[in-house]
Structures are given as structure tokens and as C-alpha cells.
Coordinates of N, CA and C in Angstrom, one line a residue:
X1 N -10.3 -21.9 -20.5 CA -11.4 -21.0 -20.1 C -12.7 -21.3 -20.9
X2 N -13.8 -21.2 -20.1 CA -15.1 -21.5 -20.7 C -15.7 -20.2 -21.4
X3 N -15.1 -19.1 -21.2 CA -15.6 -17.8 -21.8 C -14.7 -17.2 -22.8
X4 N -13.4 -17.4 -22.7 CA -12.5 -16.8 -23.6 C -12.6 -17.5 -25.0
X5 N -12.3 -16.8 -26.1 CA -12.4 -17.5 -27.4 C -11.2 -18.5 -27.6
X6 N -11.5 -19.5 -28.4 CA -10.5 -20.6 -28.6 C -9.3 -20.0 -29.3
X7 N -8.1 -20.4 -28.8 CA -6.8 -19.9 -29.3 C -6.3 -18.7 -28.6
X8 N -7.1 -18.1 -27.8 CA -6.6 -16.9 -27.1 C -6.1 -17.3 -25.7
X9 N -4.9 -16.9 -25.3 CA -4.3 -17.3 -24.0 C -4.6 -16.4 -22.8
X10 N -4.6 -15.1 -23.1 CA -4.8 -14.2 -22.0 C -3.5 -13.9 -21.2
X11 N -3.5 -13.0 -20.2 CA -2.3 -12.6 -19.5 C -1.7 -13.8 -18.7
X12 N -2.5 -14.7 -18.2 CA -2.0 -15.7 -17.3 C -1.2 -16.8 -18.0
X13 N -1.5 -17.1 -19.2 CA -0.7 -18.2 -19.9 C 0.1 -17.7 -21.1
X14 N 0.0 -16.5 -21.5 CA 0.7 -16.0 -22.7 C 2.2 -15.7 -22.3
X15 N 3.1 -15.9 -23.2 CA 4.5 -15.5 -23.0 C 5.1 -16.2 -21.8
X16 N 4.8 -17.6 -21.7 CA 5.4 -18.3 -20.6 C 6.0 -19.6 -21.1
X17 N 7.0 -20.1 -20.3 CA 7.6 -21.4 -20.7 C 6.6 -22.5 -20.4
X18 N 6.5 -23.5 -21.3 CA 5.6 -24.6 -21.2 C 6.3 -25.9 -21.6
X19 N 5.9 -27.0 -21.1 CA 6.5 -28.3 -21.5 C 5.7 -28.9 -22.6
X20 N 6.3 -29.1 -23.8 CA 5.7 -29.7 -24.9 C 6.2 -31.2 -25.0
X21 N 5.2 -32.1 -24.9 CA 5.6 -33.5 -24.9 C 5.1 -34.1 -26.2
X22 N 6.0 -34.8 -26.9 CA 5.7 -35.5 -28.2 C 6.4 -36.8 -28.2
X23 N 6.4 -37.4 -29.4 CA 7.1 -38.7 -29.5 C 8.6 -38.7 -29.2
X24 N 9.2 -37.5 -29.4 CA 10.6 -37.4 -29.2 C 10.9 -37.1 -27.7
X25 N 9.9 -36.9 -26.9 CA 10.2 -36.6 -25.5 C 9.6 -35.2 -25.1
X26 N 10.2 -34.6 -24.2 CA 9.7 -33.3 -23.7 C 10.6 -32.1 -24.1
X27 N 10.0 -31.0 -24.5 CA 10.8 -29.8 -24.9 C 10.2 -28.6 -24.3
X28 N 11.0 -27.7 -23.8 CA 10.5 -26.4 -23.2 C 10.2 -25.5 -24.4
X29 N 9.1 -24.9 -24.4 CA 8.7 -24.0 -25.5 C 8.1 -22.7 -24.8
X30 N 8.0 -21.7 -25.5 CA 7.4 -20.5 -25.0 C 6.0 -20.2 -25.7
X31 N 5.0 -20.0 -24.9 CA 3.7 -19.7 -25.5 C 3.7 -18.4 -26.2
X32 N 2.8 -18.2 -27.1 CA 2.7 -16.9 -27.9 C 2.5 -15.7 -26.9
X33 N 3.1 -14.6 -27.4 CA 2.9 -13.4 -26.6 C 2.1 -12.4 -27.4
X34 N 1.5 -11.4 -26.7 CA 0.8 -10.3 -27.3 C 1.5 -9.0 -27.0
X35 N 1.8 -8.3 -28.1 CA 2.6 -7.1 -28.0 C 1.8 -5.8 -28.1
X36 N 2.5 -4.7 -28.2 CA 1.9 -3.4 -28.2 C 0.9 -3.2 -29.3
X37 N 1.1 -3.9 -30.4 CA 0.1 -3.8 -31.5 C -1.2 -4.6 -31.3
X38 N -1.1 -5.5 -30.4 CA -2.3 -6.3 -30.0 C -3.1 -5.7 -28.9
X39 N -2.4 -5.2 -27.9 CA -3.0 -4.8 -26.6 C -3.4 -3.3 -26.7
X40 N -4.5 -3.1 -27.3 CA -5.0 -1.7 -27.6 C -6.1 -1.3 -26.7
X41 N -6.1 0.0 -26.4 CA -7.3 0.7 -25.9 C -7.6 1.9 -26.7
X42 N -8.7 1.9 -27.5 CA -9.0 3.1 -28.3 C -10.3 3.7 -27.8
X43 N -10.2 4.9 -27.4 CA -11.4 5.6 -26.8 C -11.7 6.9 -27.5
X44 N -13.0 7.1 -27.7 CA -13.5 8.4 -28.2 C -14.6 8.9 -27.3
X45 N -14.5 10.1 -26.8 CA -15.4 10.7 -25.9 C -16.1 11.9 -26.6
X46 N -17.4 12.0 -26.5 CA -18.1 13.2 -26.9 C -18.7 13.8 -25.7
X47 N -18.6 15.1 -25.4 CA -19.1 15.6 -24.2 C -19.5 17.1 -24.4
X48 N -20.4 17.5 -23.4 CA -20.8 18.9 -23.4 C -20.6 19.4 -22.0
X49 N -19.9 20.6 -22.0 CA -19.6 21.3 -20.7 C -20.6 22.4 -20.4
X50 N -21.2 22.4 -19.2 CA -22.1 23.4 -18.8 C -21.3 24.6 -18.1
X51 N -21.9 25.7 -18.2 CA -21.2 26.9 -17.6 C -21.1 26.8 -16.0
X52 N -21.9 25.8 -15.5 CA -21.8 25.6 -14.0 C -20.7 24.5 -13.7
X53 N -20.0 24.0 -14.7 CA -19.0 23.0 -14.5 C -19.4 21.6 -14.7
X54 N -20.7 21.4 -14.9 CA -21.1 20.0 -15.1 C -20.7 19.5 -16.5
X55 N -20.6 18.2 -16.6 CA -20.2 17.6 -17.9 C -21.0 16.4 -18.2
X56 N -21.6 16.4 -19.4 CA -22.3 15.2 -19.9 C -21.4 14.5 -21.0
X57 N -21.2 13.2 -20.8 CA -20.3 12.6 -21.8 C -20.8 11.2 -22.2
X58 N -20.4 10.8 -23.4 CA -20.6 9.4 -23.8 C -19.2 8.9 -24.2
X59 N -18.7 7.9 -23.6 CA -17.4 7.3 -23.9 C -17.5 6.0 -24.6
X60 N -17.0 5.9 -25.8 CA -16.9 4.7 -26.6 C -15.5 4.1 -26.6
X61 N -15.3 2.9 -26.0 CA -13.9 2.4 -25.9 C -13.9 1.0 -26.4
X62 N -12.8 0.7 -27.2 CA -12.6 -0.7 -27.6 C -11.3 -1.2 -26.9
X63 N -11.4 -2.3 -26.2 CA -10.3 -2.9 -25.5 C -10.0 -4.2 -26.3
X64 N -8.7 -4.4 -26.6 CA -8.2 -5.5 -27.4 C -7.2 -6.3 -26.6
X65 N -7.2 -7.7 -26.9 CA -6.2 -8.6 -26.3 C -6.1 -8.4 -24.8
X66 N -4.8 -8.2 -24.3 CA -4.7 -8.2 -22.8 C -5.4 -7.0 -22.2
X67 N -5.7 -6.0 -23.0 CA -6.4 -4.8 -22.4 C -7.9 -5.1 -22.2
X68 N -8.4 -6.2 -22.8 CA -9.8 -6.6 -22.5 C -9.9 -7.6 -21.5
X69 N -8.8 -8.2 -20.9 CA -8.9 -9.2 -20.0 C -9.8 -8.9 -18.8
X70 N -9.4 -7.7 -18.2 CA -10.2 -7.3 -17.0 C -11.6 -7.0 -17.2
X71 N -11.9 -6.4 -18.4 CA -13.3 -6.1 -18.7 C -14.1 -7.4 -18.9
X72 N -13.4 -8.4 -19.6 CA -14.0 -9.7 -19.9 C -14.4 -10.4 -18.5
X73 N -13.4 -10.4 -17.6 CA -13.6 -11.0 -16.3 C -14.8 -10.3 -15.6
X74 N -14.9 -9.0 -15.6 CA -16.0 -8.3 -15.0 C -17.3 -8.7 -15.6
X75 N -17.4 -8.8 -16.9 CA -18.7 -9.1 -17.6 C -19.1 -10.5 -17.3
X76 N -18.2 -11.5 -17.1 CA -18.6 -12.9 -16.9 C -18.6 -13.3 -15.5
X77 N -18.2 -12.4 -14.5 CA -18.2 -12.8 -13.1 C -19.2 -12.0 -12.3
X78 N -19.5 -10.8 -12.8 CA -20.4 -9.9 -12.0 C -21.8 -9.8 -12.6
X79 N -22.7 -9.5 -11.7 CA -24.1 -9.2 -12.2 C -24.1 -7.8 -12.8
X80 N -25.1 -7.5 -13.5 CA -25.2 -6.1 -14.1 C -25.2 -5.1 -12.9
X81 N -25.9 -5.4 -11.8 CA -25.9 -4.5 -10.7 C -24.4 -4.3 -10.2
X82 N -23.7 -5.3 -10.1 CA -22.3 -5.2 -9.6 C -21.4 -4.5 -10.6
X83 N -21.7 -4.7 -11.9 CA -20.9 -3.9 -12.9 C -21.2 -2.4 -12.8
X84 N -22.4 -2.1 -12.5 CA -22.8 -0.7 -12.3 C -22.0 -0.1 -11.1
X85 N -22.0 -0.9 -10.0 CA -21.2 -0.5 -8.8 C -19.8 -0.3 -9.1
X86 N -19.2 -1.2 -9.9 CA -17.8 -1.1 -10.3 C -17.5 0.1 -11.1
X87 N -18.4 0.4 -12.0 CA -18.2 1.6 -12.9 C -18.3 2.9 -12.1
X88 N -19.0 2.9 -11.0 CA -19.2 4.0 -10.1 C -17.9 4.3 -9.3
X89 N -17.0 3.3 -9.3 CA -15.7 3.5 -8.6 C -14.5 3.5 -9.5
X90 N -14.8 3.4 -10.8 CA -13.7 3.2 -11.8 C -13.0 4.5 -12.2
X91 N -13.7 5.6 -12.3 CA -13.1 6.8 -12.8 C -12.6 7.8 -11.8
X92 N -11.6 8.5 -12.1 CA -11.0 9.5 -11.2 C -11.8 10.8 -11.3
X93 N -13.0 10.7 -10.9 CA -13.9 11.9 -11.0 C -14.6 12.1 -9.6
X94 N -14.8 13.3 -9.2 CA -15.3 13.6 -7.9 C -16.6 13.0 -7.6
X95 N -17.6 13.4 -8.4 CA -19.0 12.9 -8.3 C -19.6 12.7 -9.7
X96 N -20.1 11.5 -9.9 CA -20.7 11.2 -11.2 C -21.8 10.2 -11.2
X97 N -22.6 10.2 -12.2 CA -23.7 9.2 -12.3 C -23.5 8.4 -13.6
X98 N -23.7 7.1 -13.6 CA -23.7 6.3 -14.8 C -25.1 6.2 -15.3
X99 N -25.4 6.9 -16.4 CA -26.8 6.9 -16.9 C -27.1 5.6 -17.6
X100 N -26.1 5.0 -18.4 CA -26.3 3.8 -19.0 C -24.9 3.2 -19.4
X101 N -24.9 1.9 -19.7 CA -23.6 1.3 -20.1 C -24.0 0.0 -20.9
X102 N -23.2 -0.3 -21.9 CA -23.4 -1.5 -22.7 C -22.1 -2.0 -23.2
X103 N -22.0 -3.4 -23.4 CA -20.8 -4.0 -23.9 C -21.1 -5.0 -25.0
X104 N -20.1 -5.1 -25.9 CA -20.3 -6.1 -27.0 C -18.9 -6.8 -27.2
X105 N -18.9 -8.1 -27.2 CA -17.7 -8.9 -27.3 C -17.5 -9.4 -28.7
X106 N -16.3 -9.3 -29.2 CA -15.9 -9.9 -30.4 C -14.9 -11.0 -30.1
X107 N -15.3 -12.3 -30.1 CA -14.5 -13.4 -29.7 C -13.7 -14.0 -30.8
X108 N -12.8 -13.3 -31.3 CA -11.9 -13.7 -32.4 C -10.6 -14.2 -31.7
X109 N -9.6 -14.5 -32.5 CA -8.3 -15.0 -32.0 C -7.6 -13.9 -31.2
X110 N -7.8 -12.6 -31.6 CA -7.4 -11.5 -30.8 C -8.7 -10.8 -30.4
X111 N -9.2 -11.2 -29.2 CA -10.6 -10.7 -28.9 C -10.6 -9.2 -28.5
X112 N -11.8 -8.6 -28.6 CA -11.9 -7.2 -28.3 C -13.3 -7.1 -27.6
X113 N -13.5 -6.0 -26.9 CA -14.7 -5.7 -26.2 C -15.0 -4.2 -26.5
X114 N -16.2 -3.9 -27.0 CA -16.6 -2.5 -27.2 C -17.5 -2.1 -26.0
X115 N -17.1 -0.9 -25.4 CA -17.8 -0.4 -24.3 C -18.4 1.0 -24.6
X116 N -19.7 1.2 -24.2 CA -20.3 2.5 -24.4 C -20.9 2.9 -23.0
X117 N -20.4 4.0 -22.5 CA -20.9 4.5 -21.2 C -21.4 5.9 -21.3
X118 N -22.5 6.2 -20.8 CA -23.1 7.5 -20.7 C -23.0 8.0 -19.3
X119 N -22.3 9.1 -19.1 CA -22.0 9.6 -17.7 C -22.3 11.1 -17.6
X120 N -22.8 11.4 -16.4 CA -23.1 12.8 -16.0 C -22.2 13.1 -14.8
X121 N -21.3 14.1 -15.0 CA -20.3 14.5 -14.0 C -20.7 15.8 -13.4
X122 N -20.9 15.8 -12.1 CA -21.1 17.1 -11.4 C -19.8 17.7 -11.0
X123 N -19.8 19.0 -11.2 CA -18.6 19.8 -10.8 C -17.3 19.3 -11.4
X124 N -17.4 18.9 -12.7 CA -16.1 18.5 -13.3 C -15.1 19.6 -13.5
X125 N -15.6 20.7 -14.0 CA -14.7 21.9 -14.2 C -14.8 22.8 -13.0
X126 N -13.7 23.6 -12.8 CA -13.7 24.6 -11.7 C -14.1 25.9 -12.2
X127 N -15.1 26.5 -11.6 CA -15.7 27.8 -12.1 C -15.2 28.8 -11.1
X128 N -14.5 29.8 -11.5 CA -14.0 30.9 -10.7 C -14.3 32.3 -11.4
X129 N -15.3 33.0 -10.9 CA -15.6 34.3 -11.5 C -16.1 34.0 -13.0
X130 N -15.4 34.7 -13.9 CA -15.7 34.6 -15.3 C -14.9 33.5 -16.0
X131 N -14.1 32.7 -15.3 CA -13.3 31.7 -15.9 C -13.7 30.3 -15.5
X132 N -13.5 29.4 -16.4 CA -13.7 27.9 -16.2 C -12.4 27.2 -16.5
X133 N -12.0 26.4 -15.5 CA -10.7 25.6 -15.7 C -11.1 24.1 -15.9
X134 N -10.7 23.5 -17.0 CA -11.1 22.1 -17.3 C -9.9 21.3 -17.8
X135 N -9.8 20.1 -17.3 CA -8.9 19.1 -17.9 C -9.5 18.4 -19.0
X136 N -9.1 18.5 -20.2 CA -9.7 17.8 -21.4 C -9.5 16.3 -21.4
X137 N -8.5 15.9 -20.6 CA -8.3 14.4 -20.5 C -9.2 13.9 -19.3
X138 N -10.4 13.5 -19.7 CA -11.4 13.2 -18.7 C -11.1 12.0 -17.9
X139 N -10.8 10.8 -18.5 CA -10.7 9.6 -17.8 C -9.5 8.7 -18.1
X140 N -8.6 9.2 -18.9 CA -7.4 8.3 -19.2 C -6.2 9.1 -18.7
X141 N -6.0 9.1 -17.4 CA -4.9 9.8 -16.7 C -4.0 8.7 -16.1
X142 N -2.7 8.9 -16.4 CA -1.7 8.0 -15.8 C -1.6 8.2 -14.3
X143 N -1.5 7.1 -13.6 CA -1.3 7.1 -12.1 C 0.1 6.7 -11.8
X144 N 1.0 6.5 -12.8 CA 2.4 6.1 -12.5 C 3.2 7.3 -12.2
X145 N 3.8 7.3 -11.0 CA 4.7 8.4 -10.6 C 5.8 7.8 -9.6
X146 N 6.7 7.0 -10.2 CA 7.8 6.5 -9.4 C 8.8 7.6 -9.1
X147 N 9.6 7.4 -8.0 CA 10.6 8.3 -7.6 C 12.0 7.7 -7.7
X148 N 13.0 8.5 -7.8 CA 14.4 8.0 -7.8 C 14.9 8.1 -6.3
X149 N 15.1 7.0 -5.7 CA 15.7 7.0 -4.4 C 16.9 6.1 -4.4
X150 N 18.1 6.7 -4.5 CA 19.3 6.0 -4.5 C 19.6 5.4 -5.8
X151 N 20.6 4.5 -5.9 CA 20.9 3.8 -7.1 C 20.2 2.4 -7.2
X152 N 19.6 2.2 -8.3 CA 18.8 1.0 -8.5 C 19.8 -0.1 -8.9
X153 N 19.6 -1.3 -8.2 CA 20.6 -2.4 -8.4 C 20.1 -3.4 -9.4
X154 N 18.8 -3.6 -9.6 CA 18.3 -4.7 -10.4 C 17.6 -4.1 -11.6
X155 N 17.6 -5.0 -12.6 CA 17.0 -4.7 -13.9 C 15.5 -4.3 -13.7
X156 N 14.9 -3.6 -14.7 CA 13.5 -3.2 -14.7 C 12.7 -4.3 -15.5
X157 N 11.7 -4.8 -14.9 CA 10.8 -5.8 -15.5 C 9.5 -5.2 -15.7
X158 N 9.1 -4.9 -16.9 CA 7.8 -4.4 -17.2 C 6.9 -5.4 -17.9
X159 N 5.6 -5.3 -17.7 CA 4.7 -6.3 -18.3 C 4.6 -6.1 -19.8
X160 N 3.7 -6.7 -20.5 CA 3.5 -6.6 -21.9 C 3.3 -5.2 -22.4
X161 N 3.8 -4.9 -23.6 CA 3.6 -3.6 -24.1 C 2.1 -3.4 -24.5
X162 N 1.7 -2.1 -24.6 CA 0.3 -1.8 -24.9 C 0.3 -0.4 -25.5
X163 N -0.8 0.0 -26.1 CA -1.0 1.3 -26.7 C -2.4 1.8 -26.4
X164 N -2.5 3.1 -26.0 CA -3.7 3.8 -25.8 C -3.9 4.9 -26.8
X165 N -5.1 5.1 -27.3 CA -5.4 6.2 -28.2 C -6.7 6.8 -27.8
X166 N -6.6 8.1 -27.5 CA -7.8 8.8 -27.0 C -8.1 10.0 -27.9
X167 N -9.4 10.2 -28.2 CA -9.9 11.5 -28.8 C -11.0 12.0 -27.9
X168 N -10.9 13.2 -27.4 CA -12.0 13.7 -26.6 C -12.5 15.0 -27.2
X169 N -13.8 15.1 -27.4 CA -14.4 16.3 -27.9 C -15.3 16.9 -26.8
X170 N -15.1 18.2 -26.6 CA -15.8 18.9 -25.5 C -16.5 20.1 -26.2
X171 N -17.8 20.1 -26.2 CA -18.6 21.3 -26.7 C -18.6 22.3 -25.5
X172 N -18.1 23.5 -25.8 CA -18.0 24.5 -24.8 C -19.3 25.3 -24.6
X173 N -19.5 25.8 -23.4 CA -20.7 26.6 -23.2 C -20.8 27.9 -24.0
X174 N -21.9 28.3 -24.4 CA -22.1 29.5 -25.2 C -21.6 30.7 -24.4
X175 N -20.9 31.6 -25.1 CA -20.4 32.8 -24.5 C -19.0 32.7 -23.9
X176 N -18.3 31.5 -24.1 CA -17.0 31.4 -23.5 C -16.0 31.2 -24.7
X177 N -14.8 31.6 -24.4 CA -13.7 31.5 -25.4 C -12.5 30.9 -24.7
X178 N -11.5 30.4 -25.4 CA -10.3 29.8 -24.9 C -9.4 31.0 -24.5
X179 N -9.0 31.0 -23.2 CA -8.0 32.0 -22.8 C -6.6 31.3 -22.8
X180 N -6.5 30.0 -22.5 CA -5.2 29.4 -22.5 C -5.4 27.9 -22.8
X181 N -4.6 27.4 -23.8 CA -4.5 26.0 -24.2 C -3.1 25.5 -23.7
X182 N -3.0 24.3 -23.2 CA -1.7 23.7 -22.9 C -1.0 23.4 -24.1
X183 N 0.4 23.6 -24.1 CA 1.2 23.3 -25.3 C 1.1 21.8 -25.6
X184 N 1.3 21.5 -26.9 CA 1.4 20.1 -27.3 C 2.7 19.5 -26.7
X185 N 2.5 18.2 -26.3 CA 3.6 17.5 -25.6 C 4.0 16.2 -26.4
X186 N 5.3 16.0 -26.7 CA 5.7 14.8 -27.3 C 7.0 14.3 -26.6
X187 N 6.9 13.1 -26.1 CA 8.0 12.5 -25.3 C 8.4 11.2 -26.0
X188 N 9.6 11.0 -26.3 CA 10.1 9.7 -26.8 C 11.2 9.2 -25.8
X189 N 11.1 7.9 -25.6 CA 11.9 7.2 -24.7 C 12.2 5.8 -25.1
X190 N 13.2 5.1 -24.5 CA 13.4 3.7 -24.7 C 12.2 2.9 -24.2
X191 N 11.3 3.5 -23.4 CA 10.2 2.9 -22.9 C 8.9 3.1 -23.7
X192 N 9.0 4.0 -24.7 CA 7.8 4.2 -25.6 C 7.7 5.6 -26.0
X193 N 6.5 6.0 -26.4 CA 6.3 7.3 -27.0 C 4.9 7.8 -26.5
X194 N 4.9 9.1 -26.2 CA 3.7 9.8 -25.7 C 3.5 11.1 -26.5
X195 N 2.2 11.3 -26.9 CA 1.9 12.6 -27.6 C 0.5 13.0 -27.1
X196 N 0.4 14.3 -26.8 CA -0.8 14.9 -26.4 C -1.0 16.3 -26.9
X197 N -2.1 16.7 -27.4 CA -2.4 18.0 -27.9 C -3.8 18.4 -27.9
X198 N -4.2 19.7 -28.0 CA -5.5 20.1 -28.0 C -5.7 21.2 -29.0
X199 N -6.9 21.3 -29.6 CA -7.2 22.3 -30.6 C -8.6 22.7 -30.4
X200 N -8.9 24.0 -30.9 CA -10.2 24.5 -30.8 C -10.7 24.8 -32.3
X201 N -11.9 24.4 -32.6 CA -12.6 24.7 -33.8 C -14.0 25.1 -33.5
X202 N -14.3 26.4 -33.7 CA -15.6 26.9 -33.3 C -15.7 26.8 -31.8
X203 N -16.8 26.2 -31.3 CA -17.0 26.0 -29.9 C -16.7 24.6 -29.5
X204 N -15.9 23.8 -30.3 CA -15.6 22.4 -30.0 C -14.1 22.3 -29.7
X205 N -13.8 21.9 -28.5 CA -12.4 21.6 -28.1 C -12.1 20.1 -28.3
X206 N -11.1 19.8 -29.0 CA -10.7 18.4 -29.2 C -9.3 18.1 -28.6
X207 N -9.3 17.1 -27.9 CA -8.0 16.7 -27.2 C -7.6 15.3 -27.7
X208 N -6.3 15.2 -28.1 CA -5.7 14.0 -28.6 C -4.6 13.4 -27.7
X209 N -4.7 12.1 -27.4 CA -3.6 11.5 -26.6 C -3.3 10.2 -27.1
X210 N -2.0 9.9 -27.3 CA -1.5 8.6 -27.8 C -0.3 8.2 -26.9
X211 N -0.4 7.0 -26.4 CA 0.7 6.4 -25.6 C 1.0 5.0 -26.2
X212 N 2.3 4.8 -26.5 CA 2.8 3.5 -26.9 C 3.8 3.2 -25.8
X213 N 3.5 2.1 -25.0 CA 4.3 1.7 -23.9 C 4.9 0.3 -24.1
X214 N 6.2 0.3 -24.2 CA 6.9 -1.0 -24.4 C 7.0 -1.8 -23.2
X215 N 7.0 -3.1 -23.4 CA 7.2 -4.0 -22.3 C 8.6 -4.7 -22.4
X216 N 8.9 -5.5 -21.4 CA 10.1 -6.3 -21.5 C 11.1 -6.0 -20.3
X217 N 12.3 -6.3 -20.5 CA 13.4 -6.2 -19.5 C 14.3 -5.1 -19.9
X218 N 14.6 -4.2 -19.0 CA 15.5 -3.0 -19.2 C 16.5 -2.9 -18.2
X219 N 17.6 -2.3 -18.5 CA 18.8 -2.2 -17.6 C 18.4 -1.3 -16.4
X220 N 19.0 -1.6 -15.3 CA 18.8 -0.8 -14.1 C 19.2 0.7 -14.3
X221 N 20.2 0.8 -15.2 CA 20.6 2.2 -15.5 C 19.6 3.0 -16.2
X222 N 18.5 2.4 -16.7 CA 17.5 3.2 -17.4 C 16.4 3.7 -16.5
X223 N 16.6 3.4 -15.2 CA 15.5 3.7 -14.3 C 15.2 5.2 -14.2
X224 N 16.2 6.1 -14.2 CA 15.9 7.5 -14.2 C 15.2 7.9 -15.4
X225 N 15.5 7.3 -16.6 CA 14.7 7.6 -17.8 C 13.3 7.2 -17.7
X226 N 13.0 6.0 -17.0 CA 11.6 5.6 -16.8 C 10.9 6.6 -15.9
X227 N 11.5 7.1 -14.9 CA 10.9 8.1 -14.0 C 10.6 9.4 -14.8
X228 N 11.5 9.8 -15.6 CA 11.3 11.0 -16.5 C 10.1 10.8 -17.4
X229 N 10.1 9.6 -18.0 CA 9.0 9.3 -19.0 C 7.6 9.3 -18.3
X230 N 7.5 8.6 -17.1 CA 6.3 8.6 -16.4 C 5.9 10.0 -15.9
X231 N 6.9 10.7 -15.4 CA 6.6 12.0 -14.8 C 6.1 13.0 -15.9
X232 N 6.6 12.9 -17.1 CA 6.1 13.8 -18.2 C 4.7 13.4 -18.5
X233 N 4.4 12.1 -18.6 CA 3.0 11.7 -18.9 C 2.1 12.2 -17.8
X234 N 2.5 11.9 -16.5 CA 1.6 12.3 -15.4 C 1.2 13.8 -15.4
X235 N 2.2 14.6 -15.7 CA 2.0 16.1 -15.7 C 1.1 16.5 -16.9
X236 N 1.5 15.9 -18.0 CA 0.7 16.3 -19.2 C -0.8 15.9 -19.1
X237 N -1.0 14.7 -18.5 CA -2.4 14.2 -18.4 C -3.2 15.1 -17.5
X238 N -2.6 16.0 -16.7 CA -3.3 16.9 -15.8 C -3.3 18.3 -16.3
X239 N -2.9 18.6 -17.5 CA -2.9 19.9 -18.1 C -4.3 20.5 -18.1
X240 N -4.4 21.8 -18.0 CA -5.7 22.5 -17.8 C -5.9 23.5 -19.0
X241 N -7.1 23.5 -19.5 CA -7.6 24.5 -20.4 C -8.3 25.6 -19.6
X242 N -8.1 26.9 -19.9 CA -8.7 28.0 -19.3 C -9.7 28.6 -20.2
X243 N -11.0 28.7 -19.9 CA -12.0 29.4 -20.6 C -12.3 30.7 -19.9
X244 N -12.7 31.7 -20.7 CA -13.1 33.0 -20.2 C -14.4 33.4 -20.8
X245 N -15.3 34.0 -20.0 CA -16.6 34.4 -20.5 C -16.4 35.7 -21.3
X246 N -17.0 35.8 -22.5 CA -16.9 37.0 -23.3 C -17.6 38.2 -22.6

């Protein structure tokens, strides 16, 4: 690659069989792999919620190793205008504007990219009478929702492991208090670990989310456990906080 740092393989060539040719002949070897401790996404969001349901947020994210591959490709193949268009389709939000965005690459052996995005979201929260319903997990929601249909015959092949860490701070509108907080969730599985919780200090709601997802090959008999793991994450990622006007 002309843009990747020297010594970094990326998703296409890491953890693959390769032919090593030397004086003794040819030998099959496996290229280095990147695991859960390398493939990181660490995100911190600071945001302010309006009583009309609008949300102003700044998201700072660091992508490392395989988690930065897609962002790296975007930065080196698209114009700034096209990156802006991509970001306008990236988030699972009804209507939003990208006020600004910036990226900084660290081209070390395990590369990383820092992303800063300023976003204005219209009608993020649902306002009903004196109550506001808001999902504190603004942009890191799992889309995985497999179903169990019959008996699985073949082993489960998952890609490389990865870890996501999110902290979201939401400043609540004046005159509102928490009526309902979702309970903390902790799920442990052969496929990884997931934790999510929310707390209120003053008028600042803070949401924490951690996902450690293992990669590799698993028995077909573990498929129901995979469905349970993904389903628990999917539901927790969509938990709602209820605010009530004093």
C-alpha cells in the first residue's frame, strides 16, 4: 500500500497463509494477526439536549488497527466533499447536519485515526407532553440480529476480534429530571462481553458502553448462544431514558 504505514498489513493480508521462499525452499507461514486488543474503537461524545428534542453533539473517536481500515480508505480515496456526503449517510439518525469534521492519522505499526465530528440532530428525542424520551446511545448501536431457524450444521466463522468503548455525556434541558433510567446490563458469553450503564449527576447524564467481541471459529452448537448475545446487545443499545418536566 502507498498510504498504509510500513509493517501494517490490514484486513486483506493479515492472518493469512503465505508462501515463504528462502534458501531451503518454500514454507507455508501465517501472516501476523490483529486481535481484540489491537482493533479498538474508543469514542467520547459530549452533547446538549434541547427541550424541543434537538441535540448538539461533538463526537471524538479513535479507530485503531483493523477498525481504522475503512476510515483510512475513505480519507485516501474520497474528496472532502464526498467524505461529507458519506458522513451524512453514516449515522442511524433521522435528520442531522454535519457542522464540521476533522481527521488525524497516526501511522505507526498499529495505526490509528482520530476523528472529530460536530453534529446537529433535529428531533433526536421524542417529546410527548411534559416528557422527553431519549436513547443515550447516540451512534454506536449494534445492527446484528440473527435468528434461530432450525439446527445449524456448520461451524461459526467470525472475523477478527475487536473492542468498542463509548462514553456519552448529555446535558439535560433546564427544568427536567430523570423519571426512568434503564437498568445496567452485563452480558458474558463465549463470544465476548458487553456492559452498558447510565448515571445522572446534576443535569449531566452519562452513558457507558463497552463491547469486547471475540473472533475465530466456534462450534455450530454455540449458535443459539450467539443469537442470545447479539439480541441482548441489540435491545440494550436501544434502551430509553425518560425525562419529565418539573
